[in-house]
Short mmCIF file of C-alpha atoms and ligand atoms in Angstrom, two decimals:
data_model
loop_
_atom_site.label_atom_id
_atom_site.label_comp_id
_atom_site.label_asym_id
_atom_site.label_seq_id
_atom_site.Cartn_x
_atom_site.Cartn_y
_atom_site.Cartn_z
CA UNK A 14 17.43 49.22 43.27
CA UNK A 15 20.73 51.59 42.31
CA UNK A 16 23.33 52.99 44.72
CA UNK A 17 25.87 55.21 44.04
CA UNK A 18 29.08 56.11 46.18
CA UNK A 19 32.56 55.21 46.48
CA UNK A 20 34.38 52.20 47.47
CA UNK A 21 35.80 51.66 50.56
CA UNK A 22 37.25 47.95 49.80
CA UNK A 23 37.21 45.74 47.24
CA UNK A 24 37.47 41.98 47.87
CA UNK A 25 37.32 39.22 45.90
CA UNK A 26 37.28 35.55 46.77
CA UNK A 27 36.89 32.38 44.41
CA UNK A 28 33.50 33.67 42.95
CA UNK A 29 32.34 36.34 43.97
CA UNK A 30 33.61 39.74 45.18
CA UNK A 31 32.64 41.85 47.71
CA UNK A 32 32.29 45.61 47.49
CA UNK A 33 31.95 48.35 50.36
CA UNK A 34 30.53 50.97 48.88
CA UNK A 35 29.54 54.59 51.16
CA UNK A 36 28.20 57.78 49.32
CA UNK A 37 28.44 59.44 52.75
CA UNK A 38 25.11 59.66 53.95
CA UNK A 39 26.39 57.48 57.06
CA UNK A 40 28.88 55.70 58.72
CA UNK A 41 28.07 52.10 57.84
CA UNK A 42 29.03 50.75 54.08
CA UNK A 43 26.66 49.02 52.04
CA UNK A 44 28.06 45.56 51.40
CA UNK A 45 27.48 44.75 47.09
CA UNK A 46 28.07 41.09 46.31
CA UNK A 47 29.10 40.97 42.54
CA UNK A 48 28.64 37.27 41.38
CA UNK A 49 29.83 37.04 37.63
CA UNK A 50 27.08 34.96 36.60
CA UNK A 51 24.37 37.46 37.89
CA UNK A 52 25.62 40.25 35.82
CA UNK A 53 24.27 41.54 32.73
CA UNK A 54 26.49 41.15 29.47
CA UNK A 55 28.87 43.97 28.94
CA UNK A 56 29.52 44.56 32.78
CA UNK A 57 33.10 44.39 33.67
CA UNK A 58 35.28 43.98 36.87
CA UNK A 59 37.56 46.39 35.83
CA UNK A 60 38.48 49.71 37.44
CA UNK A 61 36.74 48.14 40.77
CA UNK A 62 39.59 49.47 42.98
CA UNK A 63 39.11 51.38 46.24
CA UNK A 64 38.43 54.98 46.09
CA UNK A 65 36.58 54.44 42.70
CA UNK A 66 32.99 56.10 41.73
CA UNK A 67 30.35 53.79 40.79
CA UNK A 68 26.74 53.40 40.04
CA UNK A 69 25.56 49.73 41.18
CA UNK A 70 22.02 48.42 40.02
CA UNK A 71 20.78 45.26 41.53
CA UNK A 72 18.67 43.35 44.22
CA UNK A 73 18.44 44.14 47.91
CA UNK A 74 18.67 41.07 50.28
CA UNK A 75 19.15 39.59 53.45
CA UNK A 76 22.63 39.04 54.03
CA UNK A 77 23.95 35.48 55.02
CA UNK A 78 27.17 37.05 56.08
CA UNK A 79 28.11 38.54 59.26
CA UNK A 80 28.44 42.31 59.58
CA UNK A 81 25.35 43.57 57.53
CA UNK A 82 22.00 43.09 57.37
CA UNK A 83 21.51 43.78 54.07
CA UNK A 84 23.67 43.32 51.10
CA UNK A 85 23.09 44.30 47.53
CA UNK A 86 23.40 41.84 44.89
CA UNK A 87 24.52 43.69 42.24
CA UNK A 88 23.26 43.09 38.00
CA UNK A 89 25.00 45.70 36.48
CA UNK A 90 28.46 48.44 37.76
CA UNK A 91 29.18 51.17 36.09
CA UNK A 92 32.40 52.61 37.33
CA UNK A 93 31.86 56.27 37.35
CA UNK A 94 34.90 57.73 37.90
CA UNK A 95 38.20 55.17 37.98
CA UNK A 96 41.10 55.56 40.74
CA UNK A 97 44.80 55.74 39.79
CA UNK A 98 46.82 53.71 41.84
CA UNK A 99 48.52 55.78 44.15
CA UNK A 100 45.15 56.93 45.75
CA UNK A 101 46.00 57.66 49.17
CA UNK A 102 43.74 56.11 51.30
CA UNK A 103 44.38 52.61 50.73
CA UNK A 104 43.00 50.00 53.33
CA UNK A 105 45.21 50.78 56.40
CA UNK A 106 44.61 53.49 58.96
CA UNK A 107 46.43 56.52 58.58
CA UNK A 108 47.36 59.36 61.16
CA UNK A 109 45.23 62.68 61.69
CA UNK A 110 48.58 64.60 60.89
CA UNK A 111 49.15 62.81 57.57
CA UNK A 112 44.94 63.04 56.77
CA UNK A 113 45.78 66.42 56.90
CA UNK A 114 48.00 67.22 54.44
CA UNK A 115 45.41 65.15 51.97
CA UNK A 116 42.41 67.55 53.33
CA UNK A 117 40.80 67.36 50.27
CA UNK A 118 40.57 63.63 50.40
CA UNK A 119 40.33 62.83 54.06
CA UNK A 120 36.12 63.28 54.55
CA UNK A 121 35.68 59.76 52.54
CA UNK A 122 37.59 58.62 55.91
CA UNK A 123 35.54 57.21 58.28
CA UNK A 124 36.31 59.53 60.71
CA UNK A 125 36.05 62.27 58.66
CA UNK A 126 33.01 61.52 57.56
CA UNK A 127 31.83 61.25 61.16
CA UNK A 128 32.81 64.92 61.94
CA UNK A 129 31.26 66.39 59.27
CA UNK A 130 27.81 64.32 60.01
CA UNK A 131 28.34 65.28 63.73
CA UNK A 132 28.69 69.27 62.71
CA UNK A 133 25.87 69.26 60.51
CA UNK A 134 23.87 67.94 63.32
CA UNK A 135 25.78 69.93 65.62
CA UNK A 136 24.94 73.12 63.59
CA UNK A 137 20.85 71.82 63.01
CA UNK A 138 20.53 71.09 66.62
CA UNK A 139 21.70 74.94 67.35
CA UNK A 140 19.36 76.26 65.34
CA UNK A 141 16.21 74.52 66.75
CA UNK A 142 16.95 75.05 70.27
CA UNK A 143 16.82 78.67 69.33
CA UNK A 144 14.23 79.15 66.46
CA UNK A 145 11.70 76.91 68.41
CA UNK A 146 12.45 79.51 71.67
CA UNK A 147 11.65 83.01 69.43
CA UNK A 148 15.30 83.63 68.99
CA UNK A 149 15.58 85.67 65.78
CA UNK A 150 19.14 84.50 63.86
CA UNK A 151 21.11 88.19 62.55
CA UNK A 152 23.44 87.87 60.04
CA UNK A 153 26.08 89.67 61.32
CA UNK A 154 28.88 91.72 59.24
CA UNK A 155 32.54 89.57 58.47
CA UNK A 156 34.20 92.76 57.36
CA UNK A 157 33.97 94.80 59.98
CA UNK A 158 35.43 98.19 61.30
CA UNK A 159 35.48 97.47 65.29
CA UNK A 160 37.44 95.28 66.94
CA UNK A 161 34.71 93.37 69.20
CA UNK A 162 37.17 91.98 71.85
CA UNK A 163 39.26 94.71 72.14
CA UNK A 164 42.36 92.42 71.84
CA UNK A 165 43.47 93.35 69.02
CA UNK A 166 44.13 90.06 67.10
CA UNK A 167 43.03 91.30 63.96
CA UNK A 168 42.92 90.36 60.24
CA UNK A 169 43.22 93.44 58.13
CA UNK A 170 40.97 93.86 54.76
CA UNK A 171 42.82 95.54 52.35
CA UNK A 172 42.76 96.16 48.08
CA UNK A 173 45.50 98.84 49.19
CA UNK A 174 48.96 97.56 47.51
CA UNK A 175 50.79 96.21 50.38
CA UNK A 176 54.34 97.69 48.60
CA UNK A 177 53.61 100.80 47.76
CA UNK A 178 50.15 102.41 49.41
CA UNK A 179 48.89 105.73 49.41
CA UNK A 180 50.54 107.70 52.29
CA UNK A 181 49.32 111.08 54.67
CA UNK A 182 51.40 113.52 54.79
CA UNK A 183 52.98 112.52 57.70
CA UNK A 184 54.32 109.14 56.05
CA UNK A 185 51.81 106.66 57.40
CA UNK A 186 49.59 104.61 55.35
CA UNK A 187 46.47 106.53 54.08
CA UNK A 188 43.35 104.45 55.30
CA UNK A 189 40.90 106.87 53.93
CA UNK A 190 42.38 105.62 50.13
CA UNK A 191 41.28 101.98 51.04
CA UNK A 192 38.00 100.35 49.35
CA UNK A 193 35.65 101.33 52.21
CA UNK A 194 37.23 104.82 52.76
CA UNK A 195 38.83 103.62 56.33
CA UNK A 196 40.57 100.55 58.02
CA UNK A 197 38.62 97.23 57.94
CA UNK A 198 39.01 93.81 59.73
CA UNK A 199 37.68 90.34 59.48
CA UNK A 200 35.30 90.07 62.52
CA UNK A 201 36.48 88.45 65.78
CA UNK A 202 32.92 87.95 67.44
CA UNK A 203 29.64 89.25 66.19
CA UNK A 204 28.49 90.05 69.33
CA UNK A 205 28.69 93.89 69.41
CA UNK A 206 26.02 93.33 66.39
CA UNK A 207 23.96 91.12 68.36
CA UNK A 208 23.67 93.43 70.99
CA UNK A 209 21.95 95.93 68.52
CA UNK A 210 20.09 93.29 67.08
CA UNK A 211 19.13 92.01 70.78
CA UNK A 212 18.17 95.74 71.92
CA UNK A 213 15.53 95.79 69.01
CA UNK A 214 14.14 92.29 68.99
CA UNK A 215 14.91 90.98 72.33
CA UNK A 216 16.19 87.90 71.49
CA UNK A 217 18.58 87.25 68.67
CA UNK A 218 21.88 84.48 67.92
CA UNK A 219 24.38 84.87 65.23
CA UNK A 220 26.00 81.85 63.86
CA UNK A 221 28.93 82.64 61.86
CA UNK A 222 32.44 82.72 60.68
CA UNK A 223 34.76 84.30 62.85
CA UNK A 224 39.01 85.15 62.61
CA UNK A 225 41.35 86.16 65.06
CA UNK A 226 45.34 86.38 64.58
CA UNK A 227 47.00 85.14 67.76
CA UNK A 228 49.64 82.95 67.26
CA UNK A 229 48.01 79.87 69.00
CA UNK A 230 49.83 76.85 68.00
CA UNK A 231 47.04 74.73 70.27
CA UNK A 232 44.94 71.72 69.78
CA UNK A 233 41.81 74.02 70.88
CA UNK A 234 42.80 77.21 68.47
CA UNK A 235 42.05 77.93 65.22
CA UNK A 236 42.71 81.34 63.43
CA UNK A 237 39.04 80.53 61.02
CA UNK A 238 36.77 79.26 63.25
CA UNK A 239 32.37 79.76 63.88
CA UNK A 240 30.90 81.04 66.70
CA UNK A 241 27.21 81.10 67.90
CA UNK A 242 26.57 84.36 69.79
CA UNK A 243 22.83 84.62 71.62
CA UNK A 244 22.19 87.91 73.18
CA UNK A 245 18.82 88.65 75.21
CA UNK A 246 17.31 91.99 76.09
CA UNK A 247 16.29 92.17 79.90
CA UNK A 248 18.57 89.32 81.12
CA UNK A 249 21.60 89.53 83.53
CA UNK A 250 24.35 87.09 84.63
CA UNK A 251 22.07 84.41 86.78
CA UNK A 252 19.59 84.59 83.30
CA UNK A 253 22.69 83.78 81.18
CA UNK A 254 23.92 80.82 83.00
CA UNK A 255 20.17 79.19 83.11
CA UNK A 256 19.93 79.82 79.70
CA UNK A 257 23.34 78.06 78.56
CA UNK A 258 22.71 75.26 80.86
CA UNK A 259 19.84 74.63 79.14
CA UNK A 260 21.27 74.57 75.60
CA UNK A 261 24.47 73.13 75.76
CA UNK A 262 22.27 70.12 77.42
CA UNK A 263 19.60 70.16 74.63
CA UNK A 264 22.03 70.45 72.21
CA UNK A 265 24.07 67.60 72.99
CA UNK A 266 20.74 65.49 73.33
CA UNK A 267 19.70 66.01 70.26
CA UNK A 268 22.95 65.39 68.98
CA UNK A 269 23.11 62.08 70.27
CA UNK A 270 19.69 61.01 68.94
CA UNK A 271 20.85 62.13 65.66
CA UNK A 272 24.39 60.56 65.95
CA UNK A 273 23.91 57.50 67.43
CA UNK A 274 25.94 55.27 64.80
CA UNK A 275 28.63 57.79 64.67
CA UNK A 276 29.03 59.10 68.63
CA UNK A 277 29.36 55.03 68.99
CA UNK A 278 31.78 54.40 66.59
CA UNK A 279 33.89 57.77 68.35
CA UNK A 280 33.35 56.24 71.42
CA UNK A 281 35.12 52.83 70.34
CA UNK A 282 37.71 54.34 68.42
CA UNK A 283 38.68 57.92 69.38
CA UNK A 284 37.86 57.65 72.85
CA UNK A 285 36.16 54.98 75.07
CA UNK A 286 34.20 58.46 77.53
CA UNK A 287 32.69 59.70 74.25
CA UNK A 288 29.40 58.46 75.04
CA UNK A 289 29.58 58.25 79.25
CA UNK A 290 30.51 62.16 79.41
CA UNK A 291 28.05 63.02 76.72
CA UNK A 292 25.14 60.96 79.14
CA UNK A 293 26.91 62.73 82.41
CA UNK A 294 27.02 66.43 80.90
CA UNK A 295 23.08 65.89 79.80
CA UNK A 296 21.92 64.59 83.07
CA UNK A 297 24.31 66.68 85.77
CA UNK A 298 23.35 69.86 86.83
CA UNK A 299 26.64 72.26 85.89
CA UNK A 300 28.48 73.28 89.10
CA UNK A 301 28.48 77.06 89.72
CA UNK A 302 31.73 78.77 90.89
CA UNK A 303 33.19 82.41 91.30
CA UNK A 304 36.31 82.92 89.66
CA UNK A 305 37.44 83.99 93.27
CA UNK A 306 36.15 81.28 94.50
CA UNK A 307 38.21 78.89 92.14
CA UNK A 308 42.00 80.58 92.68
CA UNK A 309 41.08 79.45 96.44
CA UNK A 310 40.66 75.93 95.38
CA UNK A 311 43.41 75.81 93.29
CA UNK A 312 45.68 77.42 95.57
CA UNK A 313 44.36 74.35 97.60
CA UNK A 314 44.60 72.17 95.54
CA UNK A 315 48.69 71.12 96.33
CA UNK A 316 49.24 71.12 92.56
CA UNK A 317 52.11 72.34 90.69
CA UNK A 318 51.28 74.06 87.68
CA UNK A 319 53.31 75.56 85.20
CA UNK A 320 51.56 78.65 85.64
CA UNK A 321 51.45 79.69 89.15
CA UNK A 322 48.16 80.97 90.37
CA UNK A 323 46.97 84.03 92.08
CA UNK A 324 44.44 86.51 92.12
CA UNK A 325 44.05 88.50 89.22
CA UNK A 326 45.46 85.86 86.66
CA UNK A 327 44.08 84.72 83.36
CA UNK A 328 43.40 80.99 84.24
CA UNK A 329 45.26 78.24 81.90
CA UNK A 330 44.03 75.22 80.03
CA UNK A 331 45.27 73.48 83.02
CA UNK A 332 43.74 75.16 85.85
CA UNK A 333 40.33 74.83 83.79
CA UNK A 334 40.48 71.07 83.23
CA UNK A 335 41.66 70.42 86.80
CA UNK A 336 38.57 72.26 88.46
CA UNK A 337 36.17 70.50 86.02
CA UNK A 338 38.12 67.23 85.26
CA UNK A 339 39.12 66.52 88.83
CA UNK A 340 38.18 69.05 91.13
CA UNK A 341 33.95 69.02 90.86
CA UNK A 342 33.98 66.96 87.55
CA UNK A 343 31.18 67.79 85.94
CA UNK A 344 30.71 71.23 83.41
CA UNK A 345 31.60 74.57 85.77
CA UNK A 346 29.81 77.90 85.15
CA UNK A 347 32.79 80.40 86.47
CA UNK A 348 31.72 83.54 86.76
CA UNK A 349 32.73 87.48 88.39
CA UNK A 350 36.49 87.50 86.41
CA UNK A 351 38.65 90.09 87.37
CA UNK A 352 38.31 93.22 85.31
CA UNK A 353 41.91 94.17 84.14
CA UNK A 354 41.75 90.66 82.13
CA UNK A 355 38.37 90.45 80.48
CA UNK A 356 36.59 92.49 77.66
CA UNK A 357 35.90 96.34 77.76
CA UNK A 358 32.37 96.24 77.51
CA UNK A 359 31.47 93.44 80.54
CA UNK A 360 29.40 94.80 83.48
CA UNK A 361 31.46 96.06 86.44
CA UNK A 362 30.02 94.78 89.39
CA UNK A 363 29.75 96.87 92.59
CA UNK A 364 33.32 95.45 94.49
CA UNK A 365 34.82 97.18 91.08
CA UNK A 366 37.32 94.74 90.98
CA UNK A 367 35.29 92.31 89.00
CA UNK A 368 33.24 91.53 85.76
CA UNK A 369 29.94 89.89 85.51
CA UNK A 370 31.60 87.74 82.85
CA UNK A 371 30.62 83.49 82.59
CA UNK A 372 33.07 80.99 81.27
CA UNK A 373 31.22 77.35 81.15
CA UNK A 374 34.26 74.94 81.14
CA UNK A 375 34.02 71.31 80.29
CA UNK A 376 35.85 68.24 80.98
CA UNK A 377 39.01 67.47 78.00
CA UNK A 378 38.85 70.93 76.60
CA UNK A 379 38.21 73.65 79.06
CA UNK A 380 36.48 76.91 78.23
CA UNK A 381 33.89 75.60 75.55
CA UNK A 382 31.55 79.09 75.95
CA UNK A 383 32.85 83.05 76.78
CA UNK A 384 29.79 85.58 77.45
CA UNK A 385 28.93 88.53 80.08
CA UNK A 386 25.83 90.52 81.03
CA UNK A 387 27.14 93.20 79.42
CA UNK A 388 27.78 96.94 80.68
CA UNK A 389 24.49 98.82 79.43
CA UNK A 390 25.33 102.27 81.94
CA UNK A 391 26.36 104.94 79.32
CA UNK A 392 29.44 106.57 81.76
CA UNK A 393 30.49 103.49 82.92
CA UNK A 394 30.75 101.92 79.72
CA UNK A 395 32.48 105.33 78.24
CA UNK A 396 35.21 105.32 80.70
CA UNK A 397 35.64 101.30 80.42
CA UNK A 398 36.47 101.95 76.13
CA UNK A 399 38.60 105.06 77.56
CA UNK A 400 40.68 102.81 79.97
CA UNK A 401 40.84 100.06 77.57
CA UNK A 402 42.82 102.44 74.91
CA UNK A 403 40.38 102.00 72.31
CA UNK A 404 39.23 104.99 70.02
CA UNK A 405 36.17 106.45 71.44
CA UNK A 406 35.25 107.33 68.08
CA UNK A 407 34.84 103.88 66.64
CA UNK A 408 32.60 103.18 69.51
CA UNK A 409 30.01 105.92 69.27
CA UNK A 410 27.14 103.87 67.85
CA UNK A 411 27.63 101.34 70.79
CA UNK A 412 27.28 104.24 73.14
CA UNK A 413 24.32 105.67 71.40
CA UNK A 414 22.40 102.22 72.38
CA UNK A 415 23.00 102.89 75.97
CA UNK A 416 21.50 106.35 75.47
CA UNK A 417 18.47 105.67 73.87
CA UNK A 418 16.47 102.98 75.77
CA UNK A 419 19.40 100.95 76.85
CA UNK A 420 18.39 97.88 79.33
CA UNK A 421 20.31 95.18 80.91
CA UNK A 422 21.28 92.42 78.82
CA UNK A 423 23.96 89.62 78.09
CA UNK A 424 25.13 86.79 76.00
CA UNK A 425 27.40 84.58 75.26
CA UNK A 426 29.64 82.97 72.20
CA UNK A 427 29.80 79.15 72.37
CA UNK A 428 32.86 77.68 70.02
CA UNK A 429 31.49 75.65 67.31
CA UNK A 430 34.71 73.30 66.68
CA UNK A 431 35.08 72.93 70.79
CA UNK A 432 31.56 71.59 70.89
CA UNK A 433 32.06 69.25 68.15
CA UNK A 434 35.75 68.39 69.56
CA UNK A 435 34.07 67.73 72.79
CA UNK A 436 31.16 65.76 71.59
CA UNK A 437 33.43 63.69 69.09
CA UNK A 438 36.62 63.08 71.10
CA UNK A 439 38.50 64.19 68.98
CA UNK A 440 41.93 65.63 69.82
CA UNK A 441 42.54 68.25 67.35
CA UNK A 442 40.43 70.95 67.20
CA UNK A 443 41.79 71.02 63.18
CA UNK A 444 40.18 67.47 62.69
CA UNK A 445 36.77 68.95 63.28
CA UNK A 446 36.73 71.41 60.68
CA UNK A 447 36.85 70.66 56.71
CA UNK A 448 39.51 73.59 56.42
CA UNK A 449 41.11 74.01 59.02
CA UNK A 450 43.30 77.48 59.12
CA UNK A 451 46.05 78.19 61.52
CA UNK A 452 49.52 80.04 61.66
CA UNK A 453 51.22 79.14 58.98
CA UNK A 454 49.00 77.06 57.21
CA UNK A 455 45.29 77.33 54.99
CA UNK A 456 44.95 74.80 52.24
CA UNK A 457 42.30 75.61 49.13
O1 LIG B 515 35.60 83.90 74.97
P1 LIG B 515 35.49 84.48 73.61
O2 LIG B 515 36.66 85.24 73.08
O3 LIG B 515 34.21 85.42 73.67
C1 LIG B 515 33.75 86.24 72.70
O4 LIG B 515 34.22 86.35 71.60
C2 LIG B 515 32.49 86.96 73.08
N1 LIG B 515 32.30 88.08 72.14
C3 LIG B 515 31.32 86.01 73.04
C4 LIG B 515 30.03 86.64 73.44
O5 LIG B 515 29.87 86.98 74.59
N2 LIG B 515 29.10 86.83 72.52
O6 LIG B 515 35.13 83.36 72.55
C5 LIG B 515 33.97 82.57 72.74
C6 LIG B 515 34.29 81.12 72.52
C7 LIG B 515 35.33 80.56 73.47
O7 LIG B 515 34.75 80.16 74.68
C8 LIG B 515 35.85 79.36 72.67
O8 LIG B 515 34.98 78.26 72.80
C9 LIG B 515 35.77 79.86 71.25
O9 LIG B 515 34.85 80.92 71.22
N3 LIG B 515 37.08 80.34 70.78
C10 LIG B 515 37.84 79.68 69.88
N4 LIG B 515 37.65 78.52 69.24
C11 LIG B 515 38.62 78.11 68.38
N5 LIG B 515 39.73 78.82 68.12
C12 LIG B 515 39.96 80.01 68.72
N6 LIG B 515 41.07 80.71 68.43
C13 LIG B 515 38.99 80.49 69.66
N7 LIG B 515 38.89 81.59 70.43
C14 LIG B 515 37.71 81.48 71.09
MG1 LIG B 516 36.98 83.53 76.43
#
């Protein structure tokens, strides 16, 4: 048989060396033996240096040694593609800051490696929980017009010269002149999409790209990250919370029957509850909690945070992970925010001083998934963009689907990299994505 990959080590001992090769297709190496005496005339030991690229032909055996079943016992190497020798990843273990200034290099890490096998999965496993339950994936738009959260953390599109644009004649820059005849963005959610996509089919997830521009210097914030947005016709807040119990559970499942060798190498080396949460989260039944209901508990709770709580505040990283980490421990579905600091176009519920919004937060990283049944009565919903400051105008085709056959319906947008930080262990939420972009930094 042949394999093909790189080298991970190279040893050699009186007479024989051993190779570990990996092409990436999982975590463990496959050990070649290369005894000079087996090997065909005109094969060399030269260039056999970590990092290298090599084609190995030979026999597959039972290993005596420890470590492997298998080893190949190699006739012939071909070194495909020869190291110089101040390839970077050398034997020892280097830190996730340092992997990242070699991003280019760091998936032949084993960690690395691990991630990107564990978002693949990740991203298959998403897929089949919805396709197999008549979910319809839309491809929603990344240049976009509308700014979906309202927040205003947007990326501007532009082929306008940034020195010296076209101006109105009042001084200001002349949108109208720019490549789509008007202002465009990268896309912060594709929900508002979804939402026309769900009030035609029903049932309908995006899975994409998404930007936003805050300046969050976080290990949970990325300015590039992907988002998976379902949105289902005739379904309100208690529909919502059954339905992303139910895949964030089958999700991970199948993530851990696809990831055994990796989630158990995470679990040894990144950290030692990979595997015990993952088995917890499946098996628990999430806690569910108003958001009122929650400031009591932390007001009870004889903590000192760093941000005080009260009524009416935007909870912190650290009020989420205490009421999931140590207050109920187990995943939270909070729902029924306060208006003033959620998104325009949430349901108002009947006490008018709250949303029928759902955050699901999990132990380690805190809000994993953001969604709402969303507001589908055309005044409301016109006096909610009014209030919010937004230009009515921009918003006219979301208004038209709440005159023409509008029903009750809701969704939410699960973070791809939080999922895969969460299911990993993994610190950083820029260690679980290949290109990780954030202020002041985008490599490639
Ligand atoms: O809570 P968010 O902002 O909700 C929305 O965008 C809604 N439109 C979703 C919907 O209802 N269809 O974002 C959803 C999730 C968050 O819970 C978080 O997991 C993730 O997206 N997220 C981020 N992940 C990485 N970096 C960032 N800067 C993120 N901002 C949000
Ligand atoms: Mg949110």
């Amino acid at each position: 048989m042949s394999a093909q990959g790189w080298l991970r080590t190279v040893r050699h001992s009186k007479s024989v060396s051993f190779l570990a090769l990996n092409d990436g297709s999982c975590l463990g190496d496959l050990q070649v033996v290369v005894a000079p005496e087996r090997m065909g005339s005109g094969s060399a030991l030269q260039g056999l240096a970590t990092g290298a690229a090599v084609r190995v032909c030979g026999e597959l055996a039972l290993s005596p040694g420890k470590g492997q079943r298998f080893e190949l016992q190699a006739t012939s190497i071909e070194v495909v593609g020869g190291v110089d020798d101040d390839y970077p990843l050398q034997k020892k273990r280097h830190s996730f800051e340092y992997l990242r200034t070699i991003a280019h290099l760091r998936p032949r890490t084993n960690t690395h490696g691990a991630v990107l096998r564990v978002r693949n999965a990740a991203s298959r496993a998403i897929h089949a929980f919805f396709q197999e339950r008549g979910f319809l994936q839309l491809h929603s738009p990344i240049i976009t017009s509308s700014d979906a959260e309202g927040a205003g953390d947007l990326f501007r599109v532009t082929t306008l010269p940034l020195h010296d644009p076209p101006r109105t004649v009042e001084g200001a820059v002349d949108d109208a002149k720019d490549f789509f005849g008007r202002a465009t963005y990268l896309t912060v959610s594709g929900q508002l999409e979804a939402e026309i996509g769900a009030l035609a089919l029903s049932k309908v997830y995006t899975f994409g790209p998404t930007f936003r521009a805050e300046n969050s210097n976080t290990s949970r914030h990325l300015a590039e990250f992907w988002m998976v947005e379902p949105e289902v016709a005739f379904c309100d807040l208690k529909g919502l919370g059954e339905l992303v119990e139910s895949f964030l559970k089958d999700v991970l499942r199948t993530i851990r029957e696809d990831c055994a060798e990796d989630l158990a190498f995470f679990d040894a080396r990144i950290d030692d509850s990979v595997l015990s949460s993952l088995e917890f989260v499946i098996e628990t039944p999430f806690e569910r909690m108003t958001y009122s209901d929650a400031i009591e508990r932390l007001k009870a709770s004889g903590r000192a945070f760093e941000f005080p709580v009260e009524w009416g505040v935007d909870l912190q990283s650290e009020h989420e992970r205490w009421l999931t980490e140590e207050h109920v421990k187990r995943p939270v579905v909070l729902t029924d925010y306060p208006k003033a600091i959620k998104a325009f176009y949430m349901y108002a519920n009947d006490d008018d001083r709250t949303v029928a919004a759902l955050d699901v937060l999990v132990p380690r990283i805190g809000e994993i998934v953001g969604g709402s049944q969303r507001e589908h009565r055309f005044d409301v919903l016109k006096q909610r963009i009014a209030r919010a400051g937004l230009p009515p105008e921009e918003y006219d085709w979301y208004l038209d689907l709440r005159r023409f056959g509008s029903v009750p319906h809701a969704g939410f947008g699960l973070g791809f990299e939080r999922l895969v930080q969460y299911v990993t262990g993994m610190a950083n939420i820029r260690d679980v994505i290949p290109f990780p972009r954030v202020p002041g930094s985008a490599t490639f």
